[in-house]
Tab-separated table of N, CA and C in Angstrom:
chain	number	residue	atom	x	y	z
A	269	UNK	N	-24.975	-27.103	-4.947
A	269	UNK	CA	-24.089	-27.068	-3.803
A	269	UNK	C	-24.277	-28.357	-3.001
A	270	UNK	N	-23.189	-29.040	-2.672
A	270	UNK	CA	-23.324	-30.307	-1.906
A	270	UNK	C	-23.972	-30.057	-0.576
A	271	UNK	N	-24.730	-31.058	-0.109
A	271	UNK	CA	-25.410	-30.908	1.196
A	271	UNK	C	-24.396	-30.752	2.322
A	272	UNK	N	-24.776	-30.006	3.306
A	272	UNK	CA	-23.890	-29.779	4.439
A	272	UNK	C	-23.026	-28.536	4.272
A	273	UNK	N	-22.943	-27.951	3.090
A	273	UNK	CA	-22.141	-26.755	2.851
A	273	UNK	C	-23.068	-25.574	2.759
A	274	UNK	N	-22.707	-24.483	3.377
A	274	UNK	CA	-23.513	-23.282	3.315
A	274	UNK	C	-22.673	-22.175	2.689
A	275	UNK	N	-23.373	-21.225	2.142
A	275	UNK	CA	-22.757	-20.070	1.554
A	275	UNK	C	-23.030	-18.871	2.436
A	276	UNK	N	-21.981	-18.137	2.791
A	276	UNK	CA	-22.176	-16.926	3.622
A	276	UNK	C	-21.236	-15.842	3.150
A	277	UNK	N	-21.669	-14.655	3.377
A	277	UNK	CA	-20.830	-13.497	3.112
A	277	UNK	C	-20.322	-12.959	4.430
A	278	UNK	N	-19.063	-12.698	4.471
A	278	UNK	CA	-18.500	-12.126	5.705
A	278	UNK	C	-17.292	-11.273	5.372
A	279	UNK	N	-16.919	-10.412	6.275
A	279	UNK	CA	-15.741	-9.581	6.090
A	279	UNK	C	-14.511	-10.449	6.291
A	280	UNK	N	-13.460	-10.184	5.494
A	280	UNK	CA	-12.224	-10.933	5.724
A	280	UNK	C	-11.542	-10.486	7.017
A	281	UNK	N	-10.703	-11.336	7.583
A	281	UNK	CA	-9.967	-10.942	8.785
A	281	UNK	C	-8.886	-9.924	8.413
A	282	UNK	N	-8.423	-9.227	9.409
A	282	UNK	CA	-7.225	-8.354	9.179
A	282	UNK	C	-6.037	-9.242	9.457
A	283	UNK	N	-5.412	-9.750	8.429
A	283	UNK	CA	-4.248	-10.587	8.559
A	283	UNK	C	-3.018	-9.729	8.964
A	284	UNK	N	-1.996	-10.403	9.416
A	284	UNK	CA	-0.841	-9.728	10.000
A	284	UNK	C	-0.234	-8.689	9.072
A	285	UNK	N	0.148	-9.039	7.860
A	285	UNK	CA	0.851	-8.093	6.993
A	285	UNK	C	-0.093	-7.111	6.308
A	286	UNK	N	-1.308	-7.518	6.081
A	286	UNK	CA	-2.281	-6.533	5.538
A	286	UNK	C	-2.515	-5.453	6.592
A	287	UNK	N	-2.655	-5.840	7.843
A	287	UNK	CA	-2.822	-4.837	8.895
A	287	UNK	C	-1.617	-3.912	8.978
A	288	UNK	N	-0.418	-4.462	8.903
A	288	UNK	CA	0.800	-3.644	8.955
A	288	UNK	C	0.894	-2.693	7.786
A	289	UNK	N	0.585	-3.172	6.591
A	289	UNK	CA	0.615	-2.306	5.397
A	289	UNK	C	-0.402	-1.169	5.498
A	290	UNK	N	-1.597	-1.499	5.993
A	290	UNK	CA	-2.646	-0.459	6.155
A	290	UNK	C	-2.189	0.586	7.180
A	291	UNK	N	-1.672	0.105	8.285
A	291	UNK	CA	-1.193	1.035	9.335
A	291	UNK	C	-0.048	1.906	8.827
A	292	UNK	N	0.836	1.312	8.082
A	292	UNK	CA	1.983	2.097	7.522
A	292	UNK	C	1.496	3.153	6.538
A	293	UNK	N	0.577	2.799	5.647
A	293	UNK	CA	0.033	3.762	4.688
A	293	UNK	C	-0.731	4.869	5.403
A	294	UNK	N	-1.542	4.507	6.407
A	294	UNK	CA	-2.311	5.505	7.145
A	294	UNK	C	-1.381	6.446	7.925
A	295	UNK	N	-0.360	5.890	8.560
A	295	UNK	CA	0.585	6.721	9.313
A	295	UNK	C	1.320	7.695	8.368
A	296	UNK	N	1.763	7.190	7.256
A	296	UNK	CA	2.479	8.073	6.272
A	296	UNK	C	1.547	9.144	5.744
A	297	UNK	N	0.270	8.796	5.485
A	297	UNK	CA	-0.671	9.789	5.022
A	297	UNK	C	-0.861	10.884	6.063
A	298	UNK	N	-1.004	10.493	7.310
A	298	UNK	CA	-1.219	11.513	8.345
A	298	UNK	C	0.048	12.350	8.588
A	299	UNK	N	1.216	11.781	8.387
A	299	UNK	CA	2.439	12.577	8.424
A	299	UNK	C	2.435	13.616	7.265
A	300	UNK	N	1.996	13.167	6.085
A	300	UNK	CA	1.900	14.076	4.935
A	300	UNK	C	0.912	15.221	5.285
A	301	UNK	N	-0.235	14.910	5.862
A	301	UNK	CA	-1.226	15.926	6.203
A	301	UNK	C	-0.670	16.895	7.266
A	302	UNK	N	0.023	16.356	8.264
A	302	UNK	CA	0.600	17.184	9.304
A	302	UNK	C	1.683	18.077	8.739
A	303	UNK	N	2.529	17.530	7.880
A	303	UNK	CA	3.571	18.363	7.253
A	303	UNK	C	2.968	19.453	6.373
A	304	UNK	N	1.888	19.125	5.711
A	304	UNK	CA	1.223	20.135	4.868
A	304	UNK	C	0.720	21.298	5.714
A	305	UNK	N	0.196	20.974	6.894
A	305	UNK	CA	-0.374	21.993	7.787
A	305	UNK	C	0.726	22.725	8.564
A	306	UNK	N	1.726	22.034	9.010
A	306	UNK	CA	2.703	22.624	9.919
A	306	UNK	C	3.985	23.084	9.228
A	307	UNK	N	4.375	22.426	8.169
A	307	UNK	CA	5.650	22.781	7.511
A	307	UNK	C	5.515	22.575	6.006
A	308	UNK	N	4.709	23.424	5.368
A	308	UNK	CA	4.462	23.215	3.917
A	308	UNK	C	5.744	23.243	3.052
A	309	UNK	N	6.746	23.953	3.518
A	309	UNK	CA	7.997	24.026	2.770
A	309	UNK	C	8.713	22.672	2.779
A	310	UNK	N	8.525	21.883	3.835
A	310	UNK	CA	9.110	20.556	3.873
A	310	UNK	C	8.233	19.562	3.119
A	311	UNK	N	6.934	19.697	3.246
A	311	UNK	CA	5.971	18.760	2.631
A	311	UNK	C	6.120	18.714	1.143
A	312	UNK	N	6.448	19.847	0.504
A	312	UNK	CA	6.504	19.852	-0.958
A	312	UNK	C	7.665	19.041	-1.505
A	313	UNK	N	8.595	18.598	-0.641
A	313	UNK	CA	9.707	17.749	-1.070
A	313	UNK	C	9.371	16.256	-0.976
A	314	UNK	N	8.309	15.923	-0.295
A	314	UNK	CA	7.932	14.511	-0.058
A	314	UNK	C	7.672	13.771	-1.370
A	315	UNK	N	6.765	14.324	-2.196
A	315	UNK	CA	6.384	13.638	-3.426
A	315	UNK	C	7.560	13.543	-4.418
A	316	UNK	N	8.342	14.616	-4.633
A	316	UNK	CA	9.473	14.452	-5.556
A	316	UNK	C	10.522	13.465	-5.059
A	317	UNK	N	10.658	13.341	-3.746
A	317	UNK	CA	11.660	12.458	-3.189
A	317	UNK	C	11.186	10.992	-3.095
A	318	UNK	N	9.932	10.791	-2.708
A	318	UNK	CA	9.425	9.442	-2.452
A	318	UNK	C	8.322	8.990	-3.408
A	319	UNK	N	7.736	9.919	-4.193
A	319	UNK	CA	6.768	9.524	-5.190
A	319	UNK	C	7.487	8.951	-6.410
A	320	UNK	N	6.716	8.505	-7.349
A	320	UNK	CA	7.292	7.878	-8.520
A	320	UNK	C	7.554	8.917	-9.595
A	321	UNK	N	8.853	9.242	-9.794
A	321	UNK	CA	9.265	10.197	-10.827
A	321	UNK	C	10.197	9.402	-11.752
A	322	UNK	N	9.707	8.971	-12.911
A	322	UNK	CA	10.481	8.086	-13.802
A	322	UNK	C	11.894	8.621	-14.119
A	323	UNK	N	12.010	9.905	-14.357
A	323	UNK	CA	13.327	10.482	-14.667
A	323	UNK	C	14.315	10.299	-13.512
A	324	UNK	N	13.808	10.413	-12.308
A	324	UNK	CA	14.654	10.228	-11.125
A	324	UNK	C	15.027	8.770	-10.919
A	325	UNK	N	14.092	7.863	-11.185
A	325	UNK	CA	14.382	6.423	-11.092
A	325	UNK	C	15.507	6.050	-12.045
A	326	UNK	N	15.451	6.604	-13.259
A	326	UNK	CA	16.503	6.359	-14.237
A	326	UNK	C	17.847	6.942	-13.819
A	327	UNK	N	17.832	7.917	-12.935
A	327	UNK	CA	19.056	8.522	-12.416
A	327	UNK	C	19.570	7.796	-11.170
A	328	UNK	N	18.876	6.720	-10.742
A	328	UNK	CA	19.353	5.928	-9.612
A	328	UNK	C	18.530	5.980	-8.363
A	329	UNK	N	17.435	6.743	-8.393
A	329	UNK	CA	16.562	6.836	-7.204
A	329	UNK	C	15.610	5.642	-7.198
A	330	UNK	N	16.148	4.436	-7.113
A	330	UNK	CA	15.327	3.240	-7.284
A	330	UNK	C	14.373	2.957	-6.121
A	331	UNK	N	14.590	3.586	-4.961
A	331	UNK	CA	13.667	3.393	-3.845
A	331	UNK	C	12.247	3.853	-4.206
A	332	UNK	N	12.149	4.778	-5.182
A	332	UNK	CA	10.827	5.248	-5.567
A	332	UNK	C	9.965	4.144	-6.153
A	333	UNK	N	10.572	3.052	-6.656
A	333	UNK	CA	9.784	1.930	-7.180
A	333	UNK	C	8.939	1.276	-6.099
A	334	UNK	N	9.279	1.513	-4.848
A	334	UNK	CA	8.485	0.960	-3.733
A	334	UNK	C	7.816	2.055	-2.894
A	335	UNK	N	8.539	3.135	-2.635
A	335	UNK	CA	8.004	4.152	-1.720
A	335	UNK	C	6.760	4.855	-2.232
A	336	UNK	N	6.604	4.941	-3.553
A	336	UNK	CA	5.453	5.606	-4.100
A	336	UNK	C	4.148	4.985	-3.649
A	337	UNK	N	4.204	3.680	-3.401
A	337	UNK	CA	2.974	2.952	-3.024
A	337	UNK	C	2.470	3.284	-1.636
A	338	UNK	N	3.265	3.969	-0.836
A	338	UNK	CA	2.851	4.367	0.494
A	338	UNK	C	2.328	5.799	0.541
A	339	UNK	N	2.385	6.519	-0.558
A	339	UNK	CA	1.893	7.893	-0.624
A	339	UNK	C	0.485	7.930	-1.234
A	340	UNK	N	-0.367	8.773	-0.643
A	340	UNK	CA	-1.739	8.896	-1.138
A	340	UNK	C	-2.080	10.368	-1.214
A	341	UNK	N	-2.827	10.738	-2.243
A	341	UNK	CA	-3.109	12.149	-2.535
A	341	UNK	C	-4.264	12.692	-1.720
A	342	UNK	N	-5.166	11.844	-1.237
A	342	UNK	CA	-6.298	12.357	-0.499
A	342	UNK	C	-6.794	11.241	0.462
A	343	UNK	N	-7.693	11.598	1.348
A	343	UNK	CA	-8.263	10.636	2.259
A	343	UNK	C	-9.081	9.613	1.488
A	344	UNK	N	-9.813	10.036	0.474
A	344	UNK	CA	-10.569	9.079	-0.334
A	344	UNK	C	-9.661	8.095	-1.037
A	345	UNK	N	-8.560	8.580	-1.583
A	345	UNK	CA	-7.587	7.724	-2.262
A	345	UNK	C	-7.040	6.672	-1.278
A	346	UNK	N	-6.700	7.115	-0.087
A	346	UNK	CA	-6.211	6.210	0.952
A	346	UNK	C	-7.264	5.175	1.312
A	347	UNK	N	-8.490	5.607	1.555
A	347	UNK	CA	-9.543	4.682	2.000
A	347	UNK	C	-9.874	3.637	0.959
A	348	UNK	N	-9.970	4.041	-0.304
A	348	UNK	CA	-10.291	3.082	-1.368
A	348	UNK	C	-9.147	2.057	-1.544
A	349	UNK	N	-7.915	2.546	-1.499
A	349	UNK	CA	-6.771	1.649	-1.647
A	349	UNK	C	-6.658	0.674	-0.465
A	350	UNK	N	-6.895	1.150	0.736
A	350	UNK	CA	-6.774	0.289	1.901
A	350	UNK	C	-7.932	-0.688	1.985
A	351	UNK	N	-9.114	-0.264	1.556
A	351	UNK	CA	-10.274	-1.189	1.499
A	351	UNK	C	-9.981	-2.320	0.513
A	352	UNK	N	-9.439	-1.960	-0.624
A	352	UNK	CA	-9.080	-2.977	-1.636
A	352	UNK	C	-8.010	-3.893	-1.111
A	353	UNK	N	-6.977	-3.350	-0.455
A	353	UNK	CA	-5.929	-4.195	0.119
A	353	UNK	C	-6.493	-5.137	1.151
A	354	UNK	N	-7.397	-4.649	1.999
A	354	UNK	CA	-8.006	-5.500	3.023
A	354	UNK	C	-8.858	-6.606	2.390
A	355	UNK	N	-9.734	-6.202	1.463
A	355	UNK	CA	-10.688	-7.174	0.895
A	355	UNK	C	-9.968	-8.295	0.111
A	356	UNK	N	-8.964	-7.931	-0.667
A	356	UNK	CA	-8.284	-8.944	-1.500
A	356	UNK	C	-7.021	-9.464	-0.855
A	357	UNK	N	-6.262	-8.579	-0.212
A	357	UNK	CA	-4.982	-9.014	0.366
A	357	UNK	C	-5.144	-9.952	1.532
A	358	UNK	N	-6.153	-9.768	2.355
A	358	UNK	CA	-6.347	-10.675	3.493
A	358	UNK	C	-6.585	-12.077	3.053
A	359	UNK	N	-7.384	-12.225	2.014
A	359	UNK	CA	-7.676	-13.568	1.473
A	359	UNK	C	-6.406	-14.201	0.914
A	360	UNK	N	-5.643	-13.398	0.171
A	360	UNK	CA	-4.397	-13.931	-0.424
A	360	UNK	C	-3.385	-14.293	0.689
A	361	UNK	N	-3.259	-13.458	1.682
A	361	UNK	CA	-2.317	-13.785	2.798
A	361	UNK	C	-2.774	-15.011	3.533
A	362	UNK	N	-4.064	-15.149	3.750
A	362	UNK	CA	-4.594	-16.356	4.431
A	362	UNK	C	-4.327	-17.616	3.616
A	363	UNK	N	-4.502	-17.523	2.312
A	363	UNK	CA	-4.317	-18.706	1.443
A	363	UNK	C	-2.827	-19.010	1.231
A	364	UNK	N	-2.017	-18.003	1.002
A	364	UNK	CA	-0.629	-18.204	0.605
A	364	UNK	C	0.385	-18.174	1.753
A	365	UNK	N	0.037	-17.519	2.825
A	365	UNK	CA	1.001	-17.295	3.895
A	365	UNK	C	1.629	-15.915	3.715
A	366	UNK	N	2.236	-15.441	4.798
A	366	UNK	CA	2.799	-14.088	4.803
A	366	UNK	C	3.907	-13.855	3.783
A	367	UNK	N	4.866	-14.778	3.727
A	367	UNK	CA	6.002	-14.591	2.835
A	367	UNK	C	5.597	-14.502	1.388
A	368	UNK	N	4.777	-15.423	0.949
A	368	UNK	CA	4.353	-15.427	-0.484
A	368	UNK	C	3.500	-14.210	-0.757
A	369	UNK	N	2.631	-13.816	0.188
A	369	UNK	CA	1.814	-12.607	-0.007
A	369	UNK	C	2.686	-11.378	-0.176
A	370	UNK	N	3.673	-11.201	0.687
A	370	UNK	CA	4.529	-10.042	0.578
A	370	UNK	C	5.340	-10.041	-0.736
A	371	UNK	N	5.812	-11.187	-1.156
A	371	UNK	CA	6.473	-11.282	-2.447
A	371	UNK	C	5.547	-10.841	-3.587
A	372	UNK	N	4.341	-11.303	-3.563
A	372	UNK	CA	3.327	-10.934	-4.562
A	372	UNK	C	3.023	-9.434	-4.486
A	373	UNK	N	2.805	-8.940	-3.289
A	373	UNK	CA	2.479	-7.536	-3.094
A	373	UNK	C	3.555	-6.609	-3.674
A	374	UNK	N	4.785	-6.847	-3.289
A	374	UNK	CA	5.854	-5.989	-3.763
A	374	UNK	C	6.213	-6.248	-5.218
A	375	UNK	N	6.009	-7.442	-5.723
A	375	UNK	CA	6.140	-7.692	-7.150
A	375	UNK	C	5.152	-6.825	-7.909
A	376	UNK	N	3.920	-6.777	-7.424
A	376	UNK	CA	2.903	-5.948	-8.076
A	376	UNK	C	3.230	-4.463	-7.960
A	377	UNK	N	3.747	-4.030	-6.802
A	377	UNK	CA	4.089	-2.616	-6.620
A	377	UNK	C	5.199	-2.229	-7.603
A	378	UNK	N	6.257	-2.985	-7.654
A	378	UNK	CA	7.369	-2.661	-8.546
A	378	UNK	C	6.939	-2.861	-10.023
A	379	UNK	N	6.173	-3.892	-10.287
A	379	UNK	CA	5.681	-4.114	-11.632
A	379	UNK	C	4.833	-2.952	-12.144
A	380	UNK	N	3.958	-2.466	-11.271
A	380	UNK	CA	3.088	-1.333	-11.681
A	380	UNK	C	3.974	-0.088	-11.933
A	381	UNK	N	4.959	0.095	-11.097
A	381	UNK	CA	5.875	1.286	-11.284
A	381	UNK	C	6.593	1.194	-12.613
A	382	UNK	N	7.050	-0.009	-12.971
A	382	UNK	CA	7.786	-0.158	-14.225
A	382	UNK	C	6.875	-0.013	-15.445
A	383	UNK	N	5.627	-0.437	-15.281
A	383	UNK	CA	4.701	-0.309	-16.411
A	383	UNK	C	4.292	1.146	-16.583
């Protein structure tokens, strides 16, 4: 390592869009939990409508290619996904800027849905 440079480990910052994506996913998860507790008859329509159902996408429900990424099955699922988004996404947004980060993020979301 060249002199004058130090190596340190630190937490990444919460960048603007990473923070917004985390807040959106958390809010949607808590809406799912509230609907499950307060209106289970309504909650059971959330996943078929906004989750990824390939047969429905082929019938024209193309919003599912994006909306599925905001749904989480459990608190652990949400926490691991948001930790990963924070740890890797913040660095990418810092390096690339917000516009390129969002393009990459949603390219990966839609790409994963198609695969």
